[in-house]
Amino acid sequence: MAASFLAELAQHRCLLFLIVILGFGGNLLVGFQVSVIAYPSQDVQAFLNASWVRRFGVPLSPETLTLLWSFVVSVFCLGGLCGNLASGALLHQCGKKKALLWSDLLVILGAVLIGFSQMADSGEMLLAGRFCYGVSAGICMNTIGPYLAESSPQRLRGFAITASVVFFSLGKVLGQVLGLREVLGGPSRWPLLLSLNGAPALVQLLLLPLFPETPPHLLLQNGDKEACLRAMRTLWGPNCGHRHEAQVEEILREAEADAADGKRKWGALEVLRAPALRRPLALALLLVLGLQLCGLSAIYFYAFDVFRTARIQEGLIPFVTLGTGACEFLASILCSTIIDRFGRRILLWGGFLMMGLSMALLILALFFQDRLPWLSYFCIAFIFLFVVFYAVGPAGATFAFMMEIFGRAVRPPALVILGTILWFGLFLSGMGFPVLVESMGYFCFLIFLAVDAGIAAFVYFFFPETKGRSITEITNELQGMNLGGKRAPGGSLCTKL
């Protein structure tokens, strides 16, 4: 099995290079910014306070400084929301490749602003740079998945999408390593640390033009079948001619289905109003909310606060945080190699179930650690287990599922809707999680436990499997499900959705 998988990857080496380029210049940068911002927090706050004193002669109050710092963290999410909202029109006008090139320019602009913010004594440049990073992240998260889904053969579609998520985890690890005080986390080096995103973006800006636009875009938007076939030969290799023609026929069938519905271009409001899309949109929305409320996003935004709540020694916190990032990275690699073998559904419900179990054990360990201090070590272990199950299951399988339940024409506006909820949720969790921890302590994890257990049950009973199936087959199965859970003749899943 492993030998045949590696042989197929070797045959599709151009696609593999595309995955690396998109991951290195896209998802890696998003993961890096999510994790790295926690490390220079004290130094950036000192810079903001000193800049205020030089301008106005009085220091900021602790409450105002904390609020300003929270905004520095969360403005990335506001930028992500703006990039997400703009991505639908950008993808339609420019295509996926050009959209990513514009995104690279935004990253480079943000890196320049942040890199010179301390020299210019300007907190506004820091905020503007973080906002540019966020806009780029919003574009990337709505572009990279569809780019790879449309550029991959059906048998490697899950691997391609989840492999790009591996770079998101790698970005987190790099942020944790480079953010250490012994590396680039010092008071004079934080502008360099936060502006490192510019280098991978420049690499992608130079290399991505060497790869083709997605075959469906070339065929349907440009009306160029020869260019579509050339792109397939480039990405899949020249020895798959029968698959090239079969894929062209599948693209045309999907376009004919859209034309039969009277839709060639979908808007977000039209997607929300379409009865046939309510069920796939609801399933995808449930997974997006699950990623928001499973507990991991809040942990990575305020990792130090979470581990202090678990009573881990202050000097060990940076290294424990680094360990969780390394576990997520390795587990995401495992997910990318098994998702096309086991499918999306089992990784989703199994991942959420084991995350809920890990969270329950963590709550118990935190409850009894006053009487049994050695349970602090088990707290660390349960956090690690939670991160591993998150990366093996929902982290990669969610995005693969979302790419596969929407047709090509519907996918951009559907992702705008889902991305709006995702980025708005990230902003609220970034602003509100410290208050939640302060008011509830470790009992706030009960909320995450309930969410994980509930979603695991819902996925197990109500979600279809999408592995190895065409968009048309998946759409027909979802449309054949009525409110009682029974399918039209030929359906395979009977639930009570």
Coordinates of N, CA and C in Angstrom, one line a residue, residues 18 20-30 83 90-91 94-113 129 131-141 143-144 147 195-211:
L18 N 3.5 21.5 -6.6 CA 2.5 22.6 -6.5 C 2.0 22.6 -5.0
V20 N 3.7 21.8 -2.4 CA 4.7 22.4 -1.6 C 4.7 23.9 -1.7
I21 N 4.6 24.4 -2.9 CA 4.7 25.8 -3.2 C 3.5 26.5 -2.5
L22 N 2.3 25.9 -2.7 CA 1.1 26.6 -2.1 C 1.2 26.5 -0.6
G23 N 1.6 25.4 -0.1 CA 1.7 25.2 1.4 C 2.8 26.2 2.0
F24 N 3.9 26.3 1.3 CA 5.0 27.1 1.8 C 4.7 28.6 1.8
G25 N 4.1 29.0 0.7 CA 3.8 30.4 0.5 C 2.4 30.8 1.0
G26 N 1.6 29.9 1.5 CA 0.2 30.2 1.9 C -0.1 29.7 3.3
N27 N -0.4 28.4 3.5 CA -0.9 27.9 4.8 C 0.2 28.0 5.8
L28 N 1.5 27.9 5.5 CA 2.6 28.0 6.4 C 2.6 29.4 7.1
L29 N 2.3 30.4 6.3 CA 2.3 31.8 6.8 C 1.2 32.0 7.7
V30 N 0.0 31.4 7.4 CA -1.1 31.6 8.3 C -0.9 30.9 9.7
G83 N -10.4 39.7 3.7 CA -9.9 38.9 2.6 C -10.9 37.8 2.2
L90 N -12.7 38.1 -6.3 CA -11.3 38.0 -6.8 C -11.1 36.7 -7.6
L91 N -11.6 35.6 -7.1 CA -11.4 34.3 -7.8 C -12.1 34.3 -9.1
C94 N -10.1 36.9 -11.5 CA -8.6 36.6 -11.7 C -8.3 35.2 -11.9
G95 N -9.1 34.3 -11.3 CA -8.6 32.9 -11.2 C -7.8 32.7 -9.9
K96 N -7.6 31.4 -9.6 CA -7.0 31.1 -8.3 C -5.5 31.4 -8.3
K97 N -4.8 31.2 -9.4 CA -3.3 31.5 -9.4 C -3.1 33.0 -9.2
K98 N -3.8 33.8 -10.0 CA -3.5 35.3 -9.8 C -4.0 35.8 -8.5
A99 N -5.0 35.2 -7.9 CA -5.5 35.6 -6.6 C -4.4 35.4 -5.6
L100 N -3.7 34.3 -5.7 CA -2.6 34.0 -4.7 C -1.4 34.9 -5.0
L101 N -1.2 35.3 -6.2 CA -0.1 36.2 -6.4 C -0.4 37.6 -5.8
W102 N -1.6 38.1 -5.9 CA -2.0 39.3 -5.2 C -1.9 39.2 -3.7
S103 N -2.2 38.0 -3.2 CA -2.1 37.7 -1.8 C -0.6 37.8 -1.4
D104 N 0.3 37.3 -2.2 CA 1.7 37.4 -1.9 C 2.2 38.8 -1.8
L105 N 1.7 39.7 -2.7 CA 2.1 41.1 -2.6 C 1.6 41.7 -1.3
L106 N 0.4 41.4 -0.8 CA -0.1 41.9 0.5 C 0.8 41.4 1.6
V107 N 1.3 40.2 1.6 CA 2.1 39.7 2.6 C 3.5 40.5 2.7
I108 N 4.0 40.7 1.5 CA 5.3 41.4 1.4 C 5.1 42.8 1.9
L109 N 4.0 43.5 1.6 CA 3.7 44.8 2.1 C 3.6 44.8 3.6
G110 N 2.9 43.8 4.1 CA 2.7 43.7 5.6 C 4.1 43.5 6.3
A111 N 4.9 42.7 5.7 CA 6.3 42.4 6.2 C 7.1 43.7 6.3
V112 N 7.0 44.5 5.2 CA 7.8 45.8 5.2 C 7.2 46.7 6.3
L113 N 5.9 46.8 6.5 CA 5.3 47.7 7.5 C 5.8 47.3 8.9
G129 N 0.3 46.2 9.2 CA 1.0 45.0 8.7 C 0.2 43.8 9.1
F131 N -2.9 43.6 9.7 CA -4.1 43.6 8.9 C -3.9 43.0 7.5
C132 N -2.8 43.5 6.9 CA -2.4 42.9 5.6 C -2.2 41.4 5.6
Y133 N -1.5 41.0 6.7 CA -1.4 39.5 6.8 C -2.7 38.8 6.9
G134 N -3.6 39.4 7.6 CA -5.0 38.8 7.7 C -5.7 38.8 6.4
V135 N -5.7 39.9 5.7 CA -6.3 39.9 4.4 C -5.8 38.8 3.5
S136 N -4.5 38.6 3.5 CA -3.8 37.6 2.7 C -4.3 36.2 3.2
A137 N -4.4 36.0 4.5 CA -4.8 34.7 5.0 C -6.2 34.4 4.6
G138 N -7.1 35.4 4.6 CA -8.5 35.2 4.2 C -8.6 34.7 2.7
I139 N -7.7 35.3 1.9 CA -7.7 34.9 0.5 C -7.2 33.5 0.3
C140 N -6.1 33.3 1.0 CA -5.4 31.9 0.9 C -6.3 30.8 1.3
M141 N -7.0 31.0 2.4 CA -7.8 29.9 3.0 C -9.0 29.6 2.1
T143 N -8.7 29.9 -1.3 CA -8.1 29.6 -2.6 C -7.3 28.4 -2.7
I144 N -6.5 28.1 -1.7 CA -5.6 27.0 -1.8 C -6.3 25.6 -1.9
Y147 N -7.9 25.3 -5.3 CA -6.9 25.1 -6.3 C -6.4 23.7 -6.3
S195 N 8.1 39.8 10.8 CA 8.1 40.2 9.3 C 8.7 39.0 8.5
L196 N 9.0 37.9 9.1 CA 9.6 36.8 8.3 C 8.7 36.2 7.3
N197 N 7.4 36.5 7.4 CA 6.4 36.0 6.4 C 6.8 36.5 5.0
G198 N 7.5 37.6 4.8 CA 7.7 38.2 3.5 C 8.6 37.2 2.7
A199 N 9.5 36.5 3.3 CA 10.4 35.6 2.5 C 9.7 34.5 1.8
P200 N 8.8 33.6 2.5 CA 8.1 32.6 1.7 C 7.1 33.2 0.7
A201 N 6.5 34.3 1.0 CA 5.6 34.9 0.0 C 6.4 35.3 -1.2
L202 N 7.6 35.9 -1.1 CA 8.4 36.2 -2.2 C 8.8 35.0 -3.1
V203 N 9.1 33.9 -2.4 CA 9.4 32.6 -3.1 C 8.2 32.2 -3.9
Q204 N 7.0 32.2 -3.3 CA 5.8 31.8 -4.0 C 5.5 32.7 -5.2
L205 N 5.7 34.0 -5.0 CA 5.5 35.0 -6.0 C 6.3 34.7 -7.3
L206 N 7.5 34.2 -7.0 CA 8.5 33.9 -8.2 C 8.2 32.6 -8.8
L207 N 7.7 31.6 -8.0 CA 7.6 30.2 -8.5 C 6.2 29.9 -9.0
L208 N 5.2 30.4 -8.4 CA 3.8 30.0 -8.8 C 3.5 30.3 -10.3
P209 N 4.0 31.3 -10.9 CA 3.7 31.5 -12.3 C 4.2 30.4 -13.2
L210 N 5.1 29.5 -12.7 CA 5.5 28.4 -13.5 C 4.5 27.3 -13.6
F211 N 3.5 27.3 -12.7 CA 2.5 26.3 -12.7 C 1.2 26.7 -13.4

